[in-house]
Short mmCIF file of C-alpha atoms and ligand atoms in Angstrom, two decimals:
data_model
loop_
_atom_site.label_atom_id
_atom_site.label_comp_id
_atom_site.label_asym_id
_atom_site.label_seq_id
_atom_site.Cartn_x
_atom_site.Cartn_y
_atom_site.Cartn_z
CA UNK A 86 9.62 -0.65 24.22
CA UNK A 87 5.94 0.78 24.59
CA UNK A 88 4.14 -0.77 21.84
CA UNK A 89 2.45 1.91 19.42
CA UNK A 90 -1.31 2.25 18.75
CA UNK A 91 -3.25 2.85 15.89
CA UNK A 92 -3.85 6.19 16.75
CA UNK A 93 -0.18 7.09 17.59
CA UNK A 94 0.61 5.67 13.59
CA UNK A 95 -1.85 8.18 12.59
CA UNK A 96 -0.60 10.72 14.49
CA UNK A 97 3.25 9.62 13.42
CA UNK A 98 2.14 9.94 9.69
CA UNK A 99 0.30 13.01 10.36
CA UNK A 100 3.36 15.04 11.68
CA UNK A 101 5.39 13.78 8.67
CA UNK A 102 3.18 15.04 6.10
CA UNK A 103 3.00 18.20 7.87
CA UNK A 104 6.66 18.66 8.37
CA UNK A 105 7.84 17.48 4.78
CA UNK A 106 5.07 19.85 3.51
CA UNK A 107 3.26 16.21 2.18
CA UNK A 108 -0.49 15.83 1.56
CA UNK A 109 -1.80 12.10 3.20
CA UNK A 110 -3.46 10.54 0.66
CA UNK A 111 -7.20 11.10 0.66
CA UNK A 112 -8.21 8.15 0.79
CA UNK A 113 -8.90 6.91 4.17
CA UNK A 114 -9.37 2.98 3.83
CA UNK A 115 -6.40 3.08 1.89
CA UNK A 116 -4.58 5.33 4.27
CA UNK A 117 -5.85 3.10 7.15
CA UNK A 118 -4.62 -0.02 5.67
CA UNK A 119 -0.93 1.82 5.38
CA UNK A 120 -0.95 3.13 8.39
CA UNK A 121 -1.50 -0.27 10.13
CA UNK A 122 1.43 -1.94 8.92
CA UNK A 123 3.48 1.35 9.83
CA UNK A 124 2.07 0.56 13.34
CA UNK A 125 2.25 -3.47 12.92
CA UNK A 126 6.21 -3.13 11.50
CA UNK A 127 6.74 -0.42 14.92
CA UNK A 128 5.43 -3.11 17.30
CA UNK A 129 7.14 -5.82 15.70
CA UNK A 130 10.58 -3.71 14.22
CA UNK A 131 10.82 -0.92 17.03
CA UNK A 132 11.43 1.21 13.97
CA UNK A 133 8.39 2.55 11.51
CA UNK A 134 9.63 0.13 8.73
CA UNK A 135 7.80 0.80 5.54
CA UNK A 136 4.85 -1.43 5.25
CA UNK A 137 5.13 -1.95 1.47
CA UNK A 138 8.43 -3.55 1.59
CA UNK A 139 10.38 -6.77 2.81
CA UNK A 140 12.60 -6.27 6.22
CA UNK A 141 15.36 -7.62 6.80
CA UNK A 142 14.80 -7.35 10.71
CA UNK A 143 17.71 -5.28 11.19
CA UNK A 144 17.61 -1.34 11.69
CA UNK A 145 20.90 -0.51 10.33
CA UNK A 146 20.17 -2.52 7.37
CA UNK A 147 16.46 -1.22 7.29
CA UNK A 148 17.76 2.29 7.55
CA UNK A 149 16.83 3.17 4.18
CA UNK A 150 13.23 2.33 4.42
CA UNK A 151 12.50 3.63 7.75
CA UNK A 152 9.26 5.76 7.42
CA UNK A 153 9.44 8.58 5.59
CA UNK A 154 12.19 6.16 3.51
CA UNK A 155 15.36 7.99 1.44
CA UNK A 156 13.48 7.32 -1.61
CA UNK A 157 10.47 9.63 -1.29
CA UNK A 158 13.44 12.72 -2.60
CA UNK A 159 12.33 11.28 -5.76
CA UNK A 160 10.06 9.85 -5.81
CA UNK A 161 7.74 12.92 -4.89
CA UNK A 162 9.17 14.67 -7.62
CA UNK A 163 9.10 12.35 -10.32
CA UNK A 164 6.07 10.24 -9.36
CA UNK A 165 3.82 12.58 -7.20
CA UNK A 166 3.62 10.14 -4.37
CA UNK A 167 5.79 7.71 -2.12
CA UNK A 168 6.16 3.95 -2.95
CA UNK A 169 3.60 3.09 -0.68
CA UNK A 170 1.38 6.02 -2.01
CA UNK A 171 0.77 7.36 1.60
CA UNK A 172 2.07 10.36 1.10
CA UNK A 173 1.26 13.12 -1.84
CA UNK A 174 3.31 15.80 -3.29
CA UNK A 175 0.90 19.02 -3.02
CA UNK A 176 1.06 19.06 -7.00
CA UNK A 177 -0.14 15.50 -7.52
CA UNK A 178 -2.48 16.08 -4.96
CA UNK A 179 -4.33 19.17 -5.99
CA UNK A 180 -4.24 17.00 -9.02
CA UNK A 181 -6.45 14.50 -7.37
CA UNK A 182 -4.98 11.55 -9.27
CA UNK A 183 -4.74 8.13 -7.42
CA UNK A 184 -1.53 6.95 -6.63
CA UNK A 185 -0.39 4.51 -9.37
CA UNK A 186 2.14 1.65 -9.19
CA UNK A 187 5.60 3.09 -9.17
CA UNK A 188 9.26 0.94 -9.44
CA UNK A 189 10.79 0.12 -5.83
CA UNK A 190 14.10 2.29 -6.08
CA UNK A 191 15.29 -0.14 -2.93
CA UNK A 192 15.63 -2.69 -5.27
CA UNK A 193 16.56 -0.94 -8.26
CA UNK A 194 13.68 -2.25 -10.62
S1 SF4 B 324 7.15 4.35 0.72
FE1 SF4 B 324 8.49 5.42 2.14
S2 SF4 B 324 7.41 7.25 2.77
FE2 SF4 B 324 5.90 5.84 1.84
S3 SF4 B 324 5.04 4.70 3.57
FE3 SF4 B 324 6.77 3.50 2.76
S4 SF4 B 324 8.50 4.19 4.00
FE4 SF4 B 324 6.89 5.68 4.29
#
């Protein structure tokens, strides 16, 4: 499989935001650090595993956290932001509140 770049993370997280009707979080260092692993977990994965959580090295039992992960359907709502904070709900955004440390709904706590 091609390996991914940098740039093609960026782009990947770009076009999610846009199509889920997301705001990326402002801040670029942070942003950048996210989108690395995105592109790190790709190359090493072949999937877009989210880079705030543990794989298990297996796509079909990775499924759930495969970038954008099931979770985000509330977590957007409830929290403002994904797990990872990457991605904003337009609310929180327009707030212009940093994302804050939210429970992992993979693991139930
Ligand atoms: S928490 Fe979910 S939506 Fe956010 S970066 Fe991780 S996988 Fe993607």
């Amino acid at each position: 499989m091609k390996p991914k770049s940098l740039e093609d993370a960026r782009l990947f997280a770009s076009m999610v935001a846009t199509k889920q009707g997301w705001v990326l979080n402002p801040d670029a260092d942070f942003r950048e650090i996210i989108v690395q692993g995105l592109c790190d977990n790709f190359n090493r994965y072949g999937y877009f595993f989210c880079p705030c959580r543990d794989s298990d090295g297996s796509r079909e039992v990775d499924k759930d956290s495969i970038c954008p992960c099931v979770w985000t359907k509330a977590d957007l709502p409830e929290y403002g932001h994904c797990y990872c904070g990457l991605y904003l709900s337009r609310g929180f955004a327009a707030a212009g509140l940093p994302p804050a440390s939210i429970p992992d709904r993979r693991y139930g706590s």
